[in-house]
Amino acid sequence: MKTAIDVQDLVVARGGKEVLHGLCARVPHGGITGLLGPSGSGKTTLMRSIVGVQRVKSGRVTVLGEAAGTPSLRRKVGYFTQSPSVYTDMTVRENVRYFASFYGLGAAAADETIKEVGLQEQAGQIVRTLSGGQHNRASLACALVSRPELLILDEPTVGLDPVLREELWAHFRQLAADGATLVVSSHVMDEANRCDRLILIREGAVVADDTPDAIKKQAGTDDLDRAFLTLVQEKAEVA
Amino acid sequence: MSPRLTLSTTARVLGQLRHDRRSVGLLIGAPLLLLTLIYFMFEKNGATLDRVLLIMLGVFPFLLMFLVTSIAMLRERTSGTLERLFTTPLGKLDLLFAYGLAFGLAATVQAIVATTVAYWLLDLDTAGNGALVVLIAVGNALLGVGLGLLCSAFARTEFQAVQFLPIVVLPQILLSGLFVPRAEMAGWLEGVSTAMPLAHGVEALQQVGASVDATADLWRGYGVVMGCVVLALVLAASTLRRRTA
């Protein structure tokens, strides 16, 4: 199995506090890998390290065969930040077209992506005037527009209604089917079941790294929430 | 650096400005209002009026563009868009030069309007050509942009960013020759003012006021300002960090 992301002994401190303590993880090429863990467990820090904007203390992050943050990776990796980061004083269309321009893509690609996230009716609207969920999707469109080989999505479905969440997951599935690798963070276990693989992290360390079924089997339960708790407890007993 | 990415970013910054009519109005209107105020302050004293109007035509663009740019760049940082841009092929210099180009263009409009008003309505009289005044005023505006971008790299919040105004901008205005001609300053003070880029822009403007033809001193002053602009942009790029804690 080809590796898309390889994280070795990653140590990161933020605000004087160590967040990741020698974390090791591997994301296979293709499919959707869920990054799950409670808030504050280090999910965002790990994702920032993968896209190369996090200052790291030690360890190695290899993305698509190159060191994270290598300039050539910026064409291949799309990043969706947890708090939507688009220009709120511009329209949805202007935002997506701007991000499309970095990859030599034109208006057609931007309009297509806007349709995919279901914002065609709001395309001409200033982002500031959108609802929270729409704002989020405008930001998502900017990450999707370049059709990156690797997509790092930090809690992309937060604040979305069930219908939209379903649509977006169907879209993520489609992207994976087309050959992209997706890493999706969430703290909602219900979303974990939709992933091909899961990395469960807690307090900056990996608790489990396997398929959802294997994790459930290992913990002897059908419920991922329960499985997560069981694995955390087992880990605590070993330590 | 990529010209395509620089230009698309320039268009984006100008697009943001276009959506913000009030800011555009203030950017163009505020200097006019202040120049008019100066006109009535020195109405009775033609020589002083000419001197002060001419200097202020170069100082306002510097001051306003410094403010506008440092806040714009900070907004980019606090909104998370800067971090996001750093994960795209856009280079640091692309981003900074795009800001320079976009606000330089805005400053050109501002300078043309302000200079036209100063000559036609406020009785400004210079020996040299008014087009040179516009050219130098835009250079000073770019200096404001460059220093604004550089300072915003050292500010984490808007609160910190505005504190750079009294430290970086005011001393330059005080020592530019507006209040006391630089030649009459104590030796060490004149030395300090020589180290301040704005003083050279003001010097160039005063050359337009005094000579019919563009003098060597004028081009030297303008050259120093433009050199400082490039230096500030390159320094700003080197202090901008892709990776943050």
Coordinates of C-alpha atoms in Angstrom, one line a residue:
Chain A
M1 CA 0.0 0.0 0.0
K2 CA 1.4 3.4 -1.0
T3 CA 1.8 5.9 1.7
A4 CA 0.4 9.5 1.3
I5 CA 1.5 10.8 4.7
D6 CA 4.1 9.5 7.1
V7 CA 4.5 11.1 10.5
Q8 CA 7.4 10.1 12.6
D9 CA 8.1 11.0 16.2
L10 CA 6.4 14.4 15.8
V11 CA 6.9 16.8 18.7
V12 CA 5.1 20.1 18.6
A13 CA 4.7 22.7 21.3
R14 CA 2.2 25.5 21.1
G15 CA 2.0 28.4 23.5
G16 CA 4.7 26.8 25.7
K17 CA 2.8 23.6 26.1
E18 CA 3.7 20.4 24.3
V19 CA 0.7 19.3 22.2
L20 CA 2.1 16.4 20.2
H21 CA 4.5 14.1 22.1
G22 CA 6.4 12.0 19.5
L23 CA 3.4 11.2 17.4
C24 CA 3.7 8.5 14.7
A25 CA 1.0 7.9 12.1
R26 CA 0.7 6.8 8.5
V27 CA -2.0 7.7 6.0
P28 CA -2.3 5.4 3.0
H29 CA -2.7 6.7 -0.5
G30 CA -6.3 7.0 -1.6
G31 CA -9.5 6.8 0.4
I32 CA -10.7 8.8 3.4
T33 CA -8.8 8.7 6.6
G34 CA -10.6 10.1 9.6
L35 CA -8.7 11.9 12.3
L36 CA -10.7 11.6 15.5
G37 CA -10.3 12.7 19.0
P38 CA -11.7 15.1 21.6
S39 CA -11.2 18.8 21.2
G40 CA -7.7 19.8 22.3
S41 CA -6.2 16.4 21.4
G42 CA -4.0 17.8 18.7
K43 CA -5.9 17.2 15.5
T44 CA -5.5 20.7 14.1
T45 CA -1.8 20.8 15.2
L46 CA -1.2 17.6 13.3
M47 CA -3.0 18.9 10.2
R48 CA -1.1 22.1 10.3
S49 CA 2.2 20.1 10.5
I50 CA 1.1 18.1 7.4
V51 CA 0.4 21.2 5.3
G52 CA 3.6 22.8 6.5
V53 CA 2.5 25.9 8.5
Q54 CA 3.2 24.5 11.9
R55 CA 6.6 25.1 13.6
V56 CA 7.7 21.7 14.8
K57 CA 10.1 20.9 17.6
S58 CA 11.4 17.6 16.2
G59 CA 10.3 14.6 14.2
R60 CA 9.6 14.1 10.5
V61 CA 6.5 14.6 8.4
T62 CA 6.6 13.2 4.8
V63 CA 3.8 14.1 2.5
L64 CA 3.5 12.4 -1.0
G65 CA 7.2 11.5 -0.7
E66 CA 8.5 14.9 0.2
A67 CA 9.1 16.8 3.4
A68 CA 6.0 18.7 4.6
G69 CA 6.1 22.3 3.5
T70 CA 8.1 21.7 0.3
P71 CA 7.1 24.3 -2.3
S72 CA 6.1 21.7 -4.9
L73 CA 3.6 20.2 -2.4
R74 CA 1.6 23.4 -2.4
R75 CA 0.2 22.5 -5.8
K76 CA -0.9 19.1 -4.7
V77 CA -2.3 19.7 -1.2
G78 CA -5.6 21.4 -0.4
Y79 CA -6.2 22.7 3.1
F80 CA -9.5 23.6 4.7
T81 CA -9.1 25.3 8.1
Q82 CA -11.3 24.8 11.0
S83 CA -12.5 28.4 11.2
P84 CA -13.5 29.3 7.6
S85 CA -10.7 31.5 6.1
V86 CA -12.0 33.3 3.1
Y87 CA -12.3 37.0 2.3
T88 CA -15.5 38.0 4.0
D89 CA -15.7 41.3 2.1
M90 CA -15.7 39.6 -1.3
T91 CA -18.4 37.5 -3.0
V92 CA -18.2 33.7 -3.0
R93 CA -17.4 33.7 -6.7
E94 CA -14.5 36.2 -6.3
N95 CA -13.1 34.1 -3.5
V96 CA -13.2 30.8 -5.4
R97 CA -11.9 32.4 -8.6
Y98 CA -9.0 33.9 -6.6
F99 CA -7.9 30.6 -5.2
A100 CA -8.5 29.0 -8.6
S101 CA -6.0 31.5 -10.2
F102 CA -3.1 30.1 -8.1
Y103 CA -3.4 26.9 -10.1
G104 CA -3.9 28.5 -13.5
L105 CA -7.6 27.6 -13.4
G106 CA -10.3 29.9 -14.8
A107 CA -13.8 30.9 -14.0
A108 CA -15.3 27.6 -15.3
A109 CA -13.5 25.5 -12.7
A110 CA -14.5 28.0 -9.9
D111 CA -18.2 28.0 -10.9
E112 CA -18.1 24.2 -11.1
T113 CA -16.8 23.9 -7.5
I114 CA -19.3 26.5 -6.2
K115 CA -22.0 24.2 -7.6
E116 CA -20.5 21.2 -6.0
V117 CA -20.7 22.7 -2.5
G118 CA -24.3 23.9 -3.3
L119 CA -23.6 27.6 -3.3
Q120 CA -24.6 28.5 -6.9
E121 CA -27.5 30.7 -5.7
Q122 CA -25.2 32.6 -3.3
A123 CA -22.3 32.9 -5.8
G124 CA -22.7 36.6 -6.2
Q125 CA -23.2 37.3 -2.5
I126 CA -20.7 38.9 -0.2
V127 CA -19.4 36.2 2.2
R128 CA -20.0 38.3 5.3
T129 CA -23.8 38.2 4.6
L130 CA -23.9 34.3 4.3
S131 CA -25.0 32.0 7.1
G132 CA -22.4 30.1 9.1
G133 CA -22.9 26.9 7.1
Q134 CA -22.7 28.7 3.8
H135 CA -19.6 30.6 4.9
N136 CA -18.0 27.3 5.7
R137 CA -18.9 25.9 2.3
A138 CA -17.4 28.9 0.6
S139 CA -14.2 28.2 2.4
L140 CA -14.4 24.5 1.5
A141 CA -14.9 25.4 -2.2
C142 CA -11.6 27.3 -2.1
A143 CA -9.8 24.1 -0.9
L144 CA -11.5 21.9 -3.5
V145 CA -11.2 24.1 -6.6
S146 CA -7.7 22.9 -7.5
R147 CA -8.7 19.2 -7.3
P148 CA -5.7 18.5 -5.1
E149 CA -4.2 15.0 -4.8
L150 CA -4.3 15.3 -1.0
L151 CA -7.1 17.1 0.9
I152 CA -6.7 18.1 4.5
L153 CA -10.1 19.0 5.9
D154 CA -10.3 20.2 9.5
E155 CA -13.8 19.6 10.7
P156 CA -15.5 20.4 7.4
T157 CA -19.0 19.5 8.4
V158 CA -19.3 21.4 11.7
G159 CA -22.5 23.4 11.9
L160 CA -24.1 21.8 8.8
D161 CA -27.5 20.4 8.7
P162 CA -27.9 16.6 8.2
V163 CA -28.9 16.9 4.6
L164 CA -25.9 19.0 3.7
R165 CA -23.6 16.8 5.7
E166 CA -24.8 13.8 3.7
E167 CA -24.2 15.6 0.5
L168 CA -20.7 16.7 1.4
W169 CA -19.8 13.2 2.5
A170 CA -21.1 11.8 -0.8
H171 CA -18.9 14.4 -2.5
F172 CA -15.9 13.4 -0.4
R173 CA -16.6 9.8 -1.4
Q174 CA -16.6 10.8 -5.1
L175 CA -13.3 12.7 -4.7
A176 CA -11.8 9.6 -3.1
A177 CA -13.2 7.4 -5.9
D178 CA -11.5 9.7 -8.4
G179 CA -8.2 9.0 -6.7
A180 CA -7.8 11.7 -4.2
T181 CA -6.6 11.1 -0.6
L182 CA -8.6 12.8 2.1
V183 CA -7.9 13.4 5.7
V184 CA -10.9 14.6 7.5
S185 CA -10.9 15.5 11.2
S186 CA -14.0 15.3 13.3
H187 CA -15.0 14.8 16.9
V188 CA -18.3 13.3 15.9
M189 CA -18.0 9.5 16.0
D190 CA -21.0 9.1 13.6
E191 CA -18.8 10.5 10.9
A192 CA -16.0 8.1 11.7
N193 CA -18.1 5.2 10.3
R194 CA -17.9 6.8 6.9
C195 CA -14.1 6.7 6.8
D196 CA -11.9 3.9 5.3
R197 CA -9.4 4.3 8.0
L198 CA -9.4 6.0 11.4
I199 CA -6.6 7.5 13.4
L200 CA -7.8 8.1 17.0
I201 CA -5.7 10.5 18.9
R202 CA -5.9 11.7 22.5
E203 CA -3.7 14.1 24.3
G204 CA -1.2 14.3 21.5
A205 CA -0.7 10.5 21.0
V206 CA -2.3 7.9 18.7
V207 CA -4.7 5.6 20.5
A208 CA -5.7 3.5 17.5
D209 CA -4.9 3.5 13.8
D210 CA -6.9 1.0 11.8
T211 CA -10.2 0.5 9.8
P212 CA -13.4 1.3 11.7
D213 CA -14.4 -2.4 11.7
A214 CA -11.0 -3.5 13.0
I215 CA -11.2 -0.9 15.8
K216 CA -14.7 -2.0 16.8
K217 CA -13.6 -5.6 16.8
Q218 CA -10.5 -4.9 18.8
A219 CA -12.6 -3.2 21.4
G220 CA -15.3 -5.8 21.2
T221 CA -18.2 -3.4 20.5
D222 CA -20.3 -2.2 17.6
D223 CA -20.3 1.3 18.8
L224 CA -17.3 3.5 17.8
D225 CA -17.9 5.9 20.7
R226 CA -17.7 2.9 23.1
A227 CA -14.7 1.5 21.2
F228 CA -12.8 4.8 21.6
L229 CA -13.5 4.8 25.4
T230 CA -12.4 1.2 25.7
L231 CA -9.2 1.8 23.8
V232 CA -8.3 4.8 25.8
Q233 CA -8.9 2.9 29.1
E234 CA -6.8 0.0 27.9
K235 CA -4.0 2.4 26.9
A236 CA -4.2 4.0 30.4
E237 CA -3.9 0.6 32.1
V238 CA -0.9 -0.4 30.0
A239 CA 0.8 2.9 30.9
Chain B
M1 CA 7.9 35.2 -7.8
S2 CA 5.2 34.7 -10.5
P3 CA 3.8 37.7 -12.3
R4 CA 0.5 35.9 -12.8
L5 CA 0.0 35.2 -9.1
T6 CA 1.1 38.8 -8.2
L7 CA -1.4 40.3 -10.7
S8 CA -4.3 38.0 -9.6
T9 CA -3.6 39.0 -6.0
T10 CA -3.4 42.7 -7.0
A11 CA -6.8 42.3 -8.6
R12 CA -8.1 40.6 -5.4
V13 CA -6.9 43.5 -3.2
L14 CA -8.4 46.1 -5.5
G15 CA -11.6 44.0 -5.6
Q16 CA -11.8 44.2 -1.8
L17 CA -11.3 47.9 -2.0
R18 CA -14.0 48.2 -4.7
H19 CA -16.5 46.6 -2.3
D20 CA -15.6 49.0 0.4
R21 CA -16.9 52.3 -1.0
R22 CA -16.6 54.1 2.3
S23 CA -12.9 53.4 2.6
V24 CA -12.3 54.6 -0.9
G25 CA -14.3 57.8 -0.2
L26 CA -12.2 58.4 3.0
L27 CA -8.9 57.6 1.2
I28 CA -9.7 60.2 -1.5
G29 CA -11.6 62.7 0.6
A30 CA -9.6 62.9 3.8
P31 CA -6.5 64.5 2.2
L32 CA -8.7 67.1 0.4
L33 CA -10.3 68.0 3.6
L34 CA -7.0 68.4 5.4
L35 CA -5.4 70.3 2.5
T36 CA -8.4 72.7 2.5
L37 CA -7.9 73.2 6.3
I38 CA -4.2 74.1 5.6
Y39 CA -5.3 76.5 2.9
F40 CA -7.4 78.5 5.4
M41 CA -4.7 78.3 8.1
F42 CA -2.1 79.9 5.9
E43 CA -4.4 81.9 3.5
K44 CA -2.7 85.2 4.4
N45 CA 0.9 83.9 3.9
G46 CA 1.4 82.7 0.3
A47 CA 5.0 81.5 0.6
T48 CA 4.3 79.4 3.7
L49 CA 1.1 78.1 2.2
D50 CA 2.9 76.8 -0.9
R51 CA 5.6 75.2 1.2
V52 CA 3.2 73.4 3.6
L53 CA 0.8 72.4 0.9
L54 CA 3.6 70.9 -1.2
I55 CA 5.0 68.9 1.8
M56 CA 1.6 67.7 2.9
L57 CA 0.9 66.4 -0.6
G58 CA 3.7 64.0 0.0
V59 CA 3.0 63.3 3.7
F60 CA -0.7 62.4 3.6
P61 CA -0.2 59.5 1.1
F62 CA 2.6 58.1 3.3
L63 CA 0.6 58.3 6.5
L64 CA -2.7 57.0 5.0
M65 CA -1.2 54.1 3.1
F66 CA 0.9 53.1 6.1
L67 CA -2.3 52.8 8.2
V68 CA -4.4 51.1 5.5
T69 CA -1.7 48.6 4.6
S70 CA -0.8 47.6 8.1
I71 CA -4.4 47.0 9.0
A72 CA -5.1 45.1 5.7
M73 CA -2.2 42.8 6.2
L74 CA -3.1 42.2 9.8
R75 CA -6.7 41.3 8.8
E76 CA -5.1 38.8 6.4
R77 CA -3.3 37.3 9.3
T78 CA -6.1 37.3 11.9
S79 CA -8.7 36.0 9.5
G80 CA -6.6 32.9 8.8
T81 CA -6.4 33.7 5.1
L82 CA -2.6 34.4 5.3
E83 CA -2.0 30.9 6.7
R84 CA -4.1 29.5 4.0
L85 CA -2.3 31.4 1.3
F86 CA 0.9 30.0 2.6
T87 CA -0.4 26.5 1.7
T88 CA -0.9 27.6 -1.9
P89 CA 1.7 28.2 -4.6
L90 CA 1.5 32.0 -3.9
G91 CA 4.9 33.3 -2.9
K92 CA 5.6 35.8 -0.1
L93 CA 7.0 38.3 -2.5
D94 CA 4.0 37.8 -4.8
L95 CA 1.7 38.7 -1.9
L96 CA 3.7 41.7 -0.8
F97 CA 4.3 43.2 -4.2
A98 CA 0.6 42.7 -5.0
Y99 CA -0.2 44.8 -2.0
G100 CA 2.3 47.4 -3.2
L101 CA 0.8 47.4 -6.7
A102 CA -2.8 47.6 -5.5
F103 CA -2.3 50.3 -3.0
G104 CA 0.2 52.1 -5.3
L105 CA -2.6 52.3 -7.9
A106 CA -5.0 53.6 -5.2
A107 CA -2.4 56.1 -4.2
T108 CA -2.0 57.3 -7.7
V109 CA -5.7 58.1 -8.0
Q110 CA -5.5 59.8 -4.6
A111 CA -2.4 61.8 -5.5
I112 CA -3.8 63.0 -8.9
V113 CA -7.0 64.2 -7.2
A114 CA -5.2 65.9 -4.3
T115 CA -2.6 67.5 -6.5
T116 CA -5.2 68.8 -9.0
V117 CA -7.3 70.3 -6.2
A118 CA -4.2 71.9 -4.7
Y119 CA -3.2 73.6 -7.9
W120 CA -6.6 74.6 -9.1
L121 CA -8.6 75.4 -6.0
L122 CA -6.0 76.0 -3.3
D123 CA -3.7 78.3 -5.3
L124 CA -0.6 76.0 -5.0
D125 CA 2.2 77.5 -7.0
T126 CA 5.4 75.5 -7.9
A127 CA 8.3 76.3 -10.2
G128 CA 8.3 72.7 -11.5
N129 CA 5.8 70.5 -13.1
G130 CA 2.8 69.2 -11.1
A131 CA 3.2 65.7 -12.7
L132 CA 6.4 65.4 -10.7
V133 CA 4.5 66.1 -7.5
V134 CA 2.1 63.2 -8.3
L135 CA 5.1 60.9 -9.1
I136 CA 6.8 61.7 -5.8
A137 CA 3.6 61.5 -3.8
V138 CA 3.0 58.0 -5.1
G139 CA 6.6 57.1 -4.2
N140 CA 5.9 58.3 -0.6
A141 CA 2.6 56.3 -0.6
L142 CA 4.6 53.2 -1.6
L143 CA 7.0 53.9 1.2
G144 CA 4.0 53.9 3.6
V145 CA 2.9 50.6 2.0
G146 CA 6.3 49.0 2.4
L147 CA 6.8 50.1 6.0
G148 CA 3.2 49.2 6.8
L149 CA 3.8 45.6 5.5
L150 CA 7.1 45.4 7.4
C151 CA 5.6 46.6 10.7
S152 CA 2.6 44.3 10.4
A153 CA 4.9 41.4 10.4
F154 CA 5.8 42.3 14.0
A155 CA 2.3 42.9 15.1
R156 CA 0.0 40.1 16.3
T157 CA -3.1 42.2 16.8
E158 CA -4.6 45.4 15.5
F159 CA -3.9 46.9 18.8
Q160 CA -0.1 46.4 18.4
A161 CA -0.3 47.4 14.7
V162 CA -1.6 50.9 15.4
Q163 CA 1.2 51.5 18.0
F164 CA 3.7 51.5 15.2
L165 CA 2.2 54.7 13.9
P166 CA 3.7 57.0 16.6
I167 CA 7.0 55.0 16.5
V168 CA 7.6 54.7 12.8
V169 CA 5.5 57.4 11.1
L170 CA 5.4 60.4 13.4
P171 CA 9.2 60.9 13.8
Q172 CA 9.6 60.8 10.0
I173 CA 7.0 63.6 9.7
L174 CA 8.5 65.7 12.5
L175 CA 12.0 65.5 11.0
S176 CA 10.9 65.7 7.4
G177 CA 11.5 69.5 7.2
L178 CA 7.9 70.4 7.6
F179 CA 8.4 72.2 10.9
V180 CA 12.0 73.1 10.8
P181 CA 14.0 73.1 7.6
R182 CA 16.5 70.2 7.8
A183 CA 19.5 72.5 7.1
E184 CA 18.6 74.5 10.3
M185 CA 18.5 71.4 12.5
A186 CA 21.3 70.5 15.0
G187 CA 24.0 68.4 13.2
W188 CA 23.0 65.1 14.9
L189 CA 19.3 65.8 14.3
E190 CA 19.9 66.4 10.7
G191 CA 21.9 63.2 10.6
V192 CA 18.9 61.4 12.1
S193 CA 16.5 62.9 9.6
T194 CA 18.8 61.9 6.7
A195 CA 18.4 58.3 7.9
M196 CA 14.6 58.7 7.6
P197 CA 13.3 57.8 4.1
L198 CA 10.4 60.2 4.1
A199 CA 12.8 63.2 4.5
H200 CA 14.2 62.4 1.0
G201 CA 10.7 62.3 -0.5
V202 CA 10.0 65.7 1.0
E203 CA 13.3 67.0 -0.2
A204 CA 12.4 65.9 -3.7
L205 CA 9.0 67.8 -3.5
Q206 CA 10.8 70.9 -2.4
Q207 CA 13.0 70.7 -5.5
V208 CA 9.8 70.7 -7.6
G209 CA 8.7 73.8 -5.7
A210 CA 12.0 75.6 -6.3
S211 CA 13.2 74.6 -9.8
V212 CA 11.6 74.7 -13.2
D213 CA 13.4 71.6 -14.3
A214 CA 13.7 68.3 -12.5
T215 CA 17.0 68.6 -10.6
A216 CA 19.5 65.9 -9.8
D217 CA 18.6 66.3 -6.1
L218 CA 15.0 65.6 -7.0
W219 CA 15.9 62.3 -8.7
R220 CA 18.3 61.4 -5.9
G221 CA 15.5 61.9 -3.2
Y222 CA 13.0 60.0 -5.3
G223 CA 15.6 57.2 -5.8
V224 CA 16.3 56.9 -2.1
V225 CA 12.5 56.6 -1.4
M226 CA 12.0 53.9 -4.1
G227 CA 15.1 52.1 -2.9
C228 CA 13.7 52.0 0.6
V229 CA 10.4 50.7 -0.8
V230 CA 12.1 47.7 -2.3
L231 CA 14.2 47.2 0.8
A232 CA 11.1 47.3 3.1
L233 CA 9.2 44.8 0.9
V234 CA 12.1 42.4 0.8
L235 CA 12.6 42.8 4.6
A236 CA 8.9 42.2 5.1
A237 CA 9.1 39.0 3.0
S238 CA 12.0 37.8 5.0
T239 CA 10.2 38.4 8.3
L240 CA 7.0 36.8 7.2
R241 CA 7.0 33.2 8.4
R242 CA 5.2 30.4 6.7
R243 CA 5.5 28.3 9.8
T244 CA 4.1 29.7 13.0
A245 CA 3.9 28.3 16.5

